[in-house]
Tab-separated table of N, CA, C and O in Angstrom:
chain	number	residue	atom	x	y	z
A	288	VAL	N	-5.676	4.481	-16.351
A	288	VAL	CA	-4.658	4.048	-15.397
A	288	VAL	C	-5.367	3.422	-14.197
A	288	VAL	O	-6.237	4.037	-13.591
A	289	GLN	N	-4.972	2.212	-13.898
A	289	GLN	CA	-5.655	1.509	-12.822
A	289	GLN	C	-4.693	0.576	-12.107
A	289	GLN	O	-3.813	-0.017	-12.723
A	290	LEU	N	-4.861	0.491	-10.785
A	290	LEU	CA	-4.159	-0.503	-9.989
A	290	LEU	C	-5.184	-1.483	-9.458
A	290	LEU	O	-6.234	-1.073	-8.957
A	291	GLN	N	-4.863	-2.752	-9.563
A	291	GLN	CA	-5.769	-3.792	-9.093
A	291	GLN	C	-5.066	-4.572	-7.988
A	291	GLN	O	-4.089	-5.269	-8.236
A	292	ALA	N	-5.601	-4.453	-6.766
A	292	ALA	CA	-5.053	-5.193	-5.629
A	292	ALA	C	-5.858	-6.467	-5.438
A	292	ALA	O	-7.092	-6.457	-5.539
A	293	SER	N	-5.164	-7.555	-5.148
A	293	SER	CA	-5.841	-8.835	-4.944
A	293	SER	C	-5.017	-9.704	-4.012
A	293	SER	O	-3.880	-9.367	-3.676
A	294	GLY	N	-5.601	-10.835	-3.616
A	294	GLY	CA	-4.878	-11.814	-2.823
A	294	GLY	C	-5.262	-11.861	-1.361
A	294	GLY	O	-4.744	-12.696	-0.614
A	295	GLY	N	-6.136	-10.978	-0.927
A	295	GLY	CA	-6.550	-11.005	0.464
A	295	GLY	C	-7.363	-12.235	0.799
A	295	GLY	O	-7.771	-12.995	-0.080
A	296	GLY	N	-7.588	-12.435	2.079
A	296	GLY	CA	-8.364	-13.588	2.527
A	296	GLY	C	-8.328	-13.696	4.026
A	296	GLY	O	-7.903	-12.770	4.720
A	297	CYS	N	-8.771	-14.840	4.501
A	297	CYS	CA	-8.831	-15.093	5.934
A	297	CYS	C	-7.841	-16.207	6.281
A	297	CYS	O	-7.885	-17.285	5.665
A	298	VAL	N	-6.950	-15.933	7.219
A	298	VAL	CA	-5.964	-16.924	7.630
A	298	VAL	C	-5.865	-16.945	9.145
A	298	VAL	O	-6.243	-15.978	9.820
A	299	GLN	N	-5.319	-18.022	9.675
A	299	GLN	CA	-5.082	-18.128	11.108
A	299	GLN	C	-3.772	-17.435	11.471
A	299	GLN	O	-2.886	-17.268	10.621
A	300	PRO	N	-3.631	-17.035	12.721
A	300	PRO	CA	-2.345	-16.461	13.149
A	300	PRO	C	-1.199	-17.409	12.831
A	300	PRO	O	-1.319	-18.628	13.000
A	301	GLY	N	-0.109	-16.821	12.365
A	301	GLY	CA	1.032	-17.622	11.938
A	301	GLY	C	1.002	-18.000	10.475
A	301	GLY	O	2.006	-18.496	9.944
A	302	GLY	N	-0.113	-17.757	9.813
A	302	GLY	CA	-0.250	-18.113	8.412
A	302	GLY	C	0.369	-17.083	7.495
A	302	GLY	O	0.994	-16.109	7.935
A	303	ALA	N	0.176	-17.299	6.194
A	303	ALA	CA	0.790	-16.437	5.183
A	303	ALA	C	-0.202	-16.128	4.071
A	303	ALA	O	-1.113	-16.919	3.780
A	304	LEU	N	-0.008	-14.972	3.460
A	304	LEU	CA	-0.749	-14.577	2.271
A	304	LEU	C	0.191	-13.805	1.362
A	304	LEU	O	1.152	-13.184	1.839
A	305	ARG	N	-0.116	-13.806	0.076
A	305	ARG	CA	0.620	-12.975	-0.863
A	305	ARG	C	-0.360	-12.067	-1.593
A	305	ARG	O	-1.279	-12.552	-2.267
A	306	LEU	N	-0.164	-10.783	-1.425
A	306	LEU	CA	-0.983	-9.797	-2.118
A	306	LEU	C	-0.317	-9.401	-3.424
A	306	LEU	O	0.912	-9.385	-3.519
A	307	SER	N	-1.153	-9.069	-4.407
A	307	SER	CA	-0.655	-8.624	-5.698
A	307	SER	C	-1.237	-7.268	-6.036
A	307	SER	O	-2.394	-6.977	-5.709
A	308	CYS	N	-0.442	-6.465	-6.702
A	308	CYS	CA	-0.887	-5.163	-7.207
A	308	CYS	C	-0.478	-5.116	-8.672
A	308	CYS	O	0.720	-5.051	-8.978
A	309	THR	N	-1.453	-5.164	-9.560
A	309	THR	CA	-1.194	-5.210	-10.990
A	309	THR	C	-1.619	-3.902	-11.645
A	309	THR	O	-2.704	-3.390	-11.360
A	310	GLY	N	-0.768	-3.399	-12.528
A	310	GLY	CA	-1.047	-2.155	-13.202
A	310	GLY	C	-1.720	-2.360	-14.544
A	310	GLY	O	-1.395	-3.309	-15.265
A	311	SER	N	-2.637	-1.473	-14.857
A	311	SER	CA	-3.302	-1.461	-16.157
A	311	SER	C	-3.206	-0.041	-16.707
A	311	SER	O	-3.644	0.915	-16.067
A	312	GLY	N	-2.582	0.083	-17.885
A	312	GLY	CA	-2.414	1.415	-18.457
A	312	GLY	C	-1.259	2.195	-17.864
A	312	GLY	O	-1.114	3.390	-18.133
A	313	VAL	N	-0.450	1.521	-17.071
A	313	VAL	CA	0.688	2.168	-16.425
A	313	VAL	C	1.774	1.130	-16.209
A	313	VAL	O	1.469	-0.033	-15.923
A	314	THR	N	3.035	1.551	-16.350
A	314	THR	CA	4.168	0.647	-16.134
A	314	THR	C	4.647	0.831	-14.705
A	314	THR	O	5.217	1.871	-14.364
A	315	LEU	N	4.427	-0.171	-13.881
A	315	LEU	CA	4.697	-0.014	-12.450
A	315	LEU	C	6.172	0.171	-12.137
A	315	LEU	O	6.506	0.810	-11.144
A	316	ARG	N	7.071	-0.339	-12.959
A	316	ARG	CA	8.493	-0.197	-12.648
A	316	ARG	C	8.951	1.260	-12.709
A	316	ARG	O	10.008	1.596	-12.186
A	317	ASP	N	8.154	2.118	-13.320
A	317	ASP	CA	8.493	3.534	-13.406
A	317	ASP	C	8.110	4.314	-12.157
A	317	ASP	O	8.350	5.534	-12.083
A	318	TYR	N	7.517	3.618	-11.195
A	318	TYR	CA	7.008	4.291	-10.000
A	318	TYR	C	7.427	3.562	-8.740
A	318	TYR	O	7.667	2.354	-8.753
A	319	THR	N	7.477	4.307	-7.660
A	319	THR	CA	7.518	3.681	-6.340
A	319	THR	C	6.119	3.145	-6.045
A	319	THR	O	5.121	3.850	-6.229
A	320	ILE	N	6.070	1.912	-5.630
A	320	ILE	CA	4.799	1.294	-5.252
A	320	ILE	C	4.843	1.014	-3.759
A	320	ILE	O	5.783	0.391	-3.264
A	321	SER	N	3.834	1.500	-3.069
A	321	SER	CA	3.717	1.262	-1.633
A	321	SER	C	2.460	0.465	-1.335
A	321	SER	O	1.470	0.534	-2.074
A	322	TRP	N	2.536	-0.243	-0.248
A	322	TRP	CA	1.350	-0.856	0.349
A	322	TRP	C	1.018	-0.096	1.622
A	322	TRP	O	1.913	0.207	2.423
A	323	PHE	N	-0.248	0.201	1.779
A	323	PHE	CA	-0.799	0.786	2.989
A	323	PHE	C	-1.850	-0.179	3.533
A	323	PHE	O	-2.345	-1.042	2.810
A	324	ARG	N	-2.216	-0.004	4.778
A	324	ARG	CA	-3.314	-0.797	5.312
A	324	ARG	C	-4.133	0.058	6.272
A	324	ARG	O	-3.630	0.995	6.885
A	325	GLN	N	-5.395	-0.313	6.382
A	325	GLN	CA	-6.288	0.349	7.326
A	325	GLN	C	-6.957	-0.715	8.168
A	325	GLN	O	-7.765	-1.515	7.666
A	326	SER	N	-6.607	-0.725	9.437
A	326	SER	CA	-7.198	-1.676	10.370
A	326	SER	C	-8.493	-1.099	10.919
A	326	SER	O	-8.682	0.118	10.919
A	327	PRO	N	-9.382	-1.963	11.413
A	327	PRO	CA	-10.667	-1.474	11.928
A	327	PRO	C	-10.493	-0.398	12.995
A	327	PRO	O	-9.745	-0.589	13.958
A	328	GLY	N	-11.150	0.720	12.807
A	328	GLY	CA	-11.116	1.792	13.786
A	328	GLY	C	-9.849	2.616	13.796
A	328	GLY	O	-9.676	3.466	14.676
A	329	GLN	N	-8.971	2.379	12.828
A	329	GLN	CA	-7.694	3.102	12.802
A	329	GLN	C	-7.511	3.828	11.471
A	329	GLN	O	-8.172	3.531	10.485
A	330	GLU	N	-6.598	4.762	11.475
A	330	GLU	CA	-6.269	5.457	10.245
A	330	GLU	C	-5.402	4.563	9.359
A	330	GLU	O	-4.740	3.638	9.827
A	331	ARG	N	-5.425	4.877	8.074
A	331	ARG	CA	-4.604	4.122	7.148
A	331	ARG	C	-3.129	4.385	7.445
A	331	ARG	O	-2.742	5.534	7.729
A	332	GLU	N	-2.312	3.332	7.381
A	332	GLU	CA	-0.895	3.459	7.684
A	332	GLU	C	-0.064	2.849	6.563
A	332	GLU	O	-0.471	1.882	5.908
A	333	TRP	N	1.105	3.404	6.367
A	333	TRP	CA	2.045	2.887	5.373
A	333	TRP	C	2.684	1.603	5.889
A	333	TRP	O	3.022	1.504	7.075
A	334	VAL	N	2.892	0.638	4.986
A	334	VAL	CA	3.413	-0.675	5.372
A	334	VAL	C	4.775	-0.933	4.737
A	334	VAL	O	5.721	-1.316	5.431
A	335	ALA	N	4.872	-0.775	3.405
A	335	ALA	CA	6.109	-1.122	2.708
A	335	ALA	C	6.137	-0.409	1.368
A	335	ALA	O	5.092	-0.025	0.832
A	336	ALA	N	7.346	-0.271	0.818
A	336	ALA	CA	7.510	0.365	-0.479
A	336	ALA	C	8.662	-0.261	-1.234
A	336	ALA	O	9.625	-0.748	-0.633
A	337	ILE	N	8.542	-0.213	-2.568
A	337	ILE	CA	9.642	-0.617	-3.449
A	337	ILE	C	9.849	0.521	-4.434
A	337	ILE	O	8.906	1.021	-5.043
A	338	ARG	N	11.111	0.954	-4.543
A	338	ARG	CA	11.409	2.150	-5.300
A	338	ARG	C	11.325	1.932	-6.807
A	338	ARG	O	11.513	0.820	-7.300
A	339	GLN	N	11.072	3.050	-7.531
A	339	GLN	CA	10.984	2.975	-8.978
A	339	GLN	C	12.331	2.595	-9.570
A	339	GLN	O	13.368	2.946	-9.031
A	340	GLY	N	12.273	1.847	-10.648
A	340	GLY	CA	13.463	1.530	-11.409
A	340	GLY	C	14.347	0.450	-10.846
A	340	GLY	O	15.281	0.017	-11.510
A	341	GLY	N	14.087	0.006	-9.637
A	341	GLY	CA	14.980	-0.987	-9.060
A	341	GLY	C	14.287	-1.830	-8.030
A	341	GLY	O	13.071	-2.042	-8.102
A	342	SER	N	15.039	-2.280	-7.044
A	342	SER	CA	14.469	-3.190	-6.051
A	342	SER	C	14.746	-2.741	-4.625
A	342	SER	O	14.659	-3.546	-3.706
A	343	VAL	N	15.081	-1.484	-4.436
A	343	VAL	CA	15.285	-0.982	-3.081
A	343	VAL	C	13.952	-0.977	-2.355
A	343	VAL	O	12.946	-0.494	-2.889
A	344	THR	N	13.961	-1.518	-1.151
A	344	THR	CA	12.717	-1.673	-0.407
A	344	THR	C	12.799	-1.011	0.958
A	344	THR	O	13.882	-0.841	1.529
A	345	TYR	N	11.637	-0.680	1.489
A	345	TYR	CA	11.517	-0.059	2.801
A	345	TYR	C	10.321	-0.688	3.512
A	345	TYR	O	9.322	-1.026	2.861
A	346	TYR	N	10.412	-0.791	4.828
A	346	TYR	CA	9.359	-1.427	5.604
A	346	TYR	C	9.075	-0.652	6.880
A	346	TYR	O	9.967	-0.053	7.472
A	347	SER	N	7.830	-0.706	7.303
A	347	SER	CA	7.494	-0.133	8.596
A	347	SER	C	7.923	-1.096	9.696
A	347	SER	O	8.037	-2.310	9.478
A	348	ASP	N	8.136	-0.575	10.881
A	348	ASP	CA	8.635	-1.405	11.974
A	348	ASP	C	7.718	-2.565	12.341
A	348	ASP	O	8.202	-3.671	12.620
A	349	PRO	N	6.391	-2.390	12.375
A	349	PRO	CA	5.528	-3.503	12.812
A	349	PRO	C	5.610	-4.756	11.935
A	349	PRO	O	5.277	-5.847	12.396
A	350	ILE	N	6.016	-4.602	10.689
A	350	ILE	CA	6.002	-5.747	9.779
A	350	ILE	C	7.398	-6.149	9.318
A	350	ILE	O	7.546	-7.145	8.604
A	351	LYS	N	8.404	-5.430	9.735
A	351	LYS	CA	9.767	-5.711	9.299
A	351	LYS	C	10.173	-7.123	9.720
A	351	LYS	O	9.946	-7.532	10.861
A	352	GLY	N	10.743	-7.854	8.776
A	352	GLY	CA	11.159	-9.223	9.039
A	352	GLY	C	10.083	-10.258	8.772
A	352	GLY	O	10.369	-11.458	8.726
A	353	ARG	N	8.849	-9.810	8.586
A	353	ARG	CA	7.741	-10.745	8.310
A	353	ARG	C	7.178	-10.567	6.902
A	353	ARG	O	6.700	-11.533	6.298
A	354	PHE	N	7.188	-9.350	6.401
A	354	PHE	CA	6.649	-9.044	5.073
A	354	PHE	C	7.793	-8.751	4.112
A	354	PHE	O	8.823	-8.186	4.504
A	355	THR	N	7.572	-9.093	2.841
A	355	THR	CA	8.541	-8.803	1.793
A	355	THR	C	7.821	-8.233	0.578
A	355	THR	O	6.858	-8.845	0.082
A	356	ILE	N	8.289	-7.087	0.107
A	356	ILE	CA	7.726	-6.484	-1.095
A	356	ILE	C	8.673	-6.751	-2.253
A	356	ILE	O	9.895	-6.695	-2.094
A	357	SER	N	8.104	-7.051	-3.420
A	357	SER	CA	8.932	-7.378	-4.586
A	357	SER	C	8.194	-7.019	-5.861
A	357	SER	O	6.990	-6.741	-5.847
A	358	ARG	N	8.934	-7.024	-6.974
A	358	ARG	CA	8.346	-6.716	-8.280
A	358	ARG	C	8.525	-7.878	-9.251
A	358	ARG	O	9.522	-8.601	-9.166
A	359	ASP	N	7.622	-8.023	-10.177
A	359	ASP	CA	7.802	-8.839	-11.365
A	359	ASP	C	7.466	-7.924	-12.538
A	359	ASP	O	6.293	-7.719	-12.882
A	360	ASN	N	8.493	-7.326	-13.127
A	360	ASN	CA	8.253	-6.335	-14.181
A	360	ASN	C	7.596	-6.957	-15.413
A	360	ASN	O	6.811	-6.301	-16.104
A	361	ALA	N	7.896	-8.213	-15.682
A	361	ALA	CA	7.288	-8.870	-16.841
A	361	ALA	C	5.776	-8.985	-16.686
A	361	ALA	O	5.040	-8.954	-17.670
A	362	LYS	N	5.329	-9.092	-15.442
A	362	LYS	CA	3.893	-9.200	-15.174
A	362	LYS	C	3.295	-7.860	-14.752
A	362	LYS	O	2.097	-7.803	-14.447
A	363	ASN	N	4.140	-6.819	-14.707
A	363	ASN	CA	3.677	-5.492	-14.284
A	363	ASN	C	2.950	-5.576	-12.937
A	363	ASN	O	1.873	-4.989	-12.749
A	364	THR	N	3.567	-6.279	-12.024
A	364	THR	CA	2.924	-6.578	-10.740
A	364	THR	C	3.913	-6.397	-9.600
A	364	THR	O	5.101	-6.709	-9.741
A	365	VAL	N	3.410	-5.891	-8.502
A	365	VAL	CA	4.165	-5.799	-7.254
A	365	VAL	C	3.483	-6.695	-6.246
A	365	VAL	O	2.243	-6.710	-6.146
A	366	TYR	N	4.280	-7.420	-5.483
A	366	TYR	CA	3.755	-8.368	-4.507
A	366	TYR	C	4.077	-7.920	-3.087
A	366	TYR	O	5.067	-7.230	-2.846
A	367	LEU	N	3.249	-8.353	-2.170
A	367	LEU	CA	3.543	-8.233	-0.747
A	367	LEU	C	3.354	-9.611	-0.143
A	367	LEU	O	2.220	-10.078	0.031
A	368	GLN	N	4.472	-10.272	0.127
A	368	GLN	CA	4.439	-11.581	0.785
A	368	GLN	C	4.364	-11.338	2.289
A	368	GLN	O	5.248	-10.695	2.852
A	369	MET	N	3.334	-11.865	2.902
A	369	MET	CA	3.103	-11.648	4.329
A	369	MET	C	3.183	-12.985	5.044
A	369	MET	O	2.355	-13.871	4.802
A	370	ASN	N	4.176	-13.133	5.905
A	370	ASN	CA	4.371	-14.351	6.682
A	370	ASN	C	4.174	-14.069	8.162
A	370	ASN	O	4.179	-12.908	8.592
A	371	SER	N	4.018	-15.125	8.922
A	371	SER	CA	3.862	-15.000	10.388
A	371	SER	C	2.807	-13.959	10.738
A	371	SER	O	3.025	-13.084	11.581
A	372	LEU	N	1.673	-14.079	10.103
A	372	LEU	CA	0.625	-13.073	10.282
A	372	LEU	C	0.078	-13.088	11.698
A	372	LEU	O	-0.033	-14.141	12.343
A	373	LYS	N	-0.273	-11.896	12.159
A	373	LYS	CA	-0.808	-11.696	13.498
A	373	LYS	C	-2.209	-11.084	13.386
A	373	LYS	O	-2.529	-10.436	12.379
A	374	PRO	N	-3.036	-11.231	14.408
A	374	PRO	CA	-4.369	-10.619	14.367
A	374	PRO	C	-4.314	-9.111	14.094
A	374	PRO	O	-5.203	-8.574	13.426
A	375	GLU	N	-3.284	-8.450	14.586
A	375	GLU	CA	-3.186	-7.005	14.368
A	375	GLU	C	-2.822	-6.629	12.935
A	375	GLU	O	-2.808	-5.444	12.587
A	376	ASP	N	-2.531	-7.622	12.090
A	376	ASP	CA	-2.316	-7.358	10.668
A	376	ASP	C	-3.640	-7.284	9.906
A	376	ASP	O	-3.643	-6.963	8.713
A	377	THR	N	-4.723	-7.568	10.571
A	377	THR	CA	-6.036	-7.509	9.938
A	377	THR	C	-6.334	-6.103	9.435
A	377	THR	O	-6.084	-5.117	10.136
A	378	GLY	N	-6.865	-6.021	8.214
A	378	GLY	CA	-7.232	-4.730	7.659
A	378	GLY	C	-7.412	-4.800	6.163
A	378	GLY	O	-7.265	-5.860	5.549
A	379	ILE	N	-7.741	-3.661	5.601
A	379	ILE	CA	-7.817	-3.541	4.146
A	379	ILE	C	-6.467	-3.032	3.668
A	379	ILE	O	-5.974	-2.010	4.156
A	380	TYR	N	-5.895	-3.744	2.713
A	380	TYR	CA	-4.578	-3.399	2.183
A	380	TYR	C	-4.749	-2.739	0.815
A	380	TYR	O	-5.458	-3.262	-0.060
A	381	TYR	N	-4.075	-1.605	0.659
A	381	TYR	CA	-4.143	-0.825	-0.576
A	381	TYR	C	-2.754	-0.698	-1.171
A	381	TYR	O	-1.778	-0.486	-0.447
A	382	CYS	N	-2.661	-0.767	-2.485
A	382	CYS	CA	-1.410	-0.404	-3.137
A	382	CYS	C	-1.569	0.980	-3.753
A	382	CYS	O	-2.687	1.403	-4.089
A	383	ALA	N	-0.463	1.663	-3.881
A	383	ALA	CA	-0.470	3.027	-4.405
A	383	ALA	C	0.804	3.262	-5.202
A	383	ALA	O	1.855	2.709	-4.879
A	384	ARG	N	0.717	4.106	-6.220
A	384	ARG	CA	1.887	4.431	-7.038
A	384	ARG	C	2.188	5.916	-6.941
A	384	ARG	O	1.295	6.761	-6.849
A	385	GLY	N	3.476	6.213	-6.940
A	385	GLY	CA	3.889	7.607	-6.877
A	385	GLY	C	5.383	7.719	-7.055
A	385	GLY	O	6.049	6.744	-7.444
A	386	ARG	N	5.908	8.900	-6.761
A	386	ARG	CA	7.356	9.126	-6.795
A	386	ARG	C	7.765	9.951	-5.574
A	386	ARG	O	8.418	10.986	-5.704
A	387	PRO	N	7.425	9.457	-4.389
A	387	PRO	CA	7.791	10.207	-3.194
A	387	PRO	C	9.276	10.078	-2.887
A	387	PRO	O	9.903	9.071	-3.229
A	388	ILE	N	9.832	11.089	-2.248
A	388	ILE	CA	11.178	10.937	-1.715
A	388	ILE	C	11.109	9.986	-0.516
A	388	ILE	O	10.024	9.738	0.023
A	389	VAL	N	12.252	9.477	-0.118
A	389	VAL	CA	12.273	8.445	0.922
A	389	VAL	C	11.601	8.938	2.198
A	389	VAL	O	10.835	8.207	2.840
A	390	SER	N	11.852	10.176	2.575
A	390	SER	CA	11.288	10.702	3.818
A	390	SER	C	9.778	10.902	3.740
A	390	SER	O	9.146	11.150	4.767
A	391	ALA	N	9.210	10.792	2.549
A	391	ALA	CA	7.764	11.020	2.373
A	391	ALA	C	7.029	9.766	1.937
A	391	ALA	O	5.905	9.853	1.450
A	392	LEU	N	7.631	8.605	2.102
A	392	LEU	CA	6.987	7.370	1.652
A	392	LEU	C	5.618	7.170	2.306
A	392	LEU	O	4.723	6.604	1.699
A	393	SER	N	5.459	7.603	3.538
A	393	SER	CA	4.202	7.384	4.242
A	393	SER	C	3.180	8.492	4.012
A	393	SER	O	2.069	8.420	4.548
A	394	ASN	N	3.536	9.487	3.215
A	394	ASN	CA	2.640	10.612	2.955
A	394	ASN	C	1.707	10.266	1.797
A	394	ASN	O	2.121	10.206	0.645
A	395	GLU	N	0.442	10.067	2.109
A	395	GLU	CA	-0.512	9.627	1.093
A	395	GLU	C	-0.662	10.637	-0.045
A	395	GLU	O	-1.017	10.252	-1.158
A	396	GLU	N	-0.401	11.882	0.244
A	396	GLU	CA	-0.554	12.919	-0.791
A	396	GLU	C	0.505	12.806	-1.882
A	396	GLU	O	0.375	13.438	-2.934
A	397	MET	N	1.538	12.015	-1.634
A	397	MET	CA	2.612	11.854	-2.618
A	397	MET	C	2.282	10.792	-3.671
A	397	MET	O	3.092	10.558	-4.569
A	398	TYR	N	1.140	10.170	-3.590
A	398	TYR	CA	0.792	9.072	-4.488
A	398	TYR	C	-0.270	9.512	-5.489
A	398	TYR	O	-1.202	10.238	-5.154
A	399	TYR	N	-0.108	9.067	-6.737
A	399	TYR	CA	-0.958	9.510	-7.828
A	399	TYR	C	-2.242	8.687	-7.943
A	399	TYR	O	-3.278	9.227	-8.348
A	400	SER	N	-2.147	7.417	-7.664
A	400	SER	CA	-3.349	6.591	-7.786
A	400	SER	C	-3.260	5.409	-6.834
A	400	SER	O	-2.166	5.029	-6.399
A	401	TRP	N	-4.423	4.825	-6.553
A	401	TRP	CA	-4.569	3.777	-5.555
A	401	TRP	C	-5.374	2.615	-6.122
A	401	TRP	O	-6.281	2.808	-6.931
A	402	GLY	N	-5.048	1.428	-5.628
A	402	GLY	CA	-5.892	0.273	-5.904
A	402	GLY	C	-7.128	0.321	-5.018
A	402	GLY	O	-7.234	1.141	-4.102
A	403	GLN	N	-8.044	-0.594	-5.251
A	403	GLN	CA	-9.325	-0.569	-4.568
A	403	GLN	C	-9.275	-1.199	-3.181
A	403	GLN	O	-10.232	-1.050	-2.424
A	404	GLY	N	-8.206	-1.864	-2.836
A	404	GLY	CA	-8.098	-2.488	-1.521
A	404	GLY	C	-8.479	-3.950	-1.542
A	404	GLY	O	-9.371	-4.372	-2.288
A	405	THR	N	-7.796	-4.717	-0.721
A	405	THR	CA	-8.103	-6.132	-0.558
A	405	THR	C	-8.068	-6.451	0.935
A	405	THR	O	-7.174	-6.015	1.652
A	406	LEU	N	-9.060	-7.194	1.400
A	406	LEU	CA	-9.244	-7.420	2.836
A	406	LEU	C	-8.431	-8.614	3.311
A	406	LEU	O	-8.517	-9.713	2.747
A	407	VAL	N	-7.669	-8.384	4.373
A	407	VAL	CA	-6.911	-9.442	5.046
A	407	VAL	C	-7.468	-9.592	6.455
A	407	VAL	O	-7.559	-8.609	7.191
A	408	THR	N	-7.854	-10.810	6.802
A	408	THR	CA	-8.363	-11.092	8.136
A	408	THR	C	-7.519	-12.192	8.753
A	408	THR	O	-7.389	-13.276	8.174
A	409	VAL	N	-6.950	-11.901	9.915
A	409	VAL	CA	-6.135	-12.880	10.626
A	409	VAL	C	-6.863	-13.213	11.927
A	409	VAL	O	-6.963	-12.386	12.827
A	410	SER	N	-7.386	-14.424	11.994
A	410	SER	CA	-8.218	-14.791	13.137
A	410	SER	C	-8.275	-16.292	13.265
A	410	SER	O	-8.204	-17.025	12.276
A	411	ARG	N	-8.491	-16.728	14.516
A	411	ARG	CA	-8.708	-18.162	14.741
A	411	ARG	C	-10.168	-18.507	14.419
A	411	ARG	O	-10.518	-19.629	14.275
């Protein structure tokens, strides 16, 4: 069972990136998939989630209205479309799979496995 996160890179403020989280040996639609990020010098924080079996989504306040999480079940992939990027969005982004209740989406202990992380840098 493996999650592969990809799509990171370096962009200017106001730019966009799309991250991908692809499952190997696991069907992602059977799980809630969350994105977390860890900015330099800070603890890892929850960013967004898409619930198992459907398309219900949740977002943290700092990224609400700018990021969109979605699924492509045929590709066994979850995406994080990031628009209007800001320097404070810089960090390593991780995807994780689990079945947390809504109130525990940000609890890392509720997730069974994690991708390796992909680096996003927003800078001039």
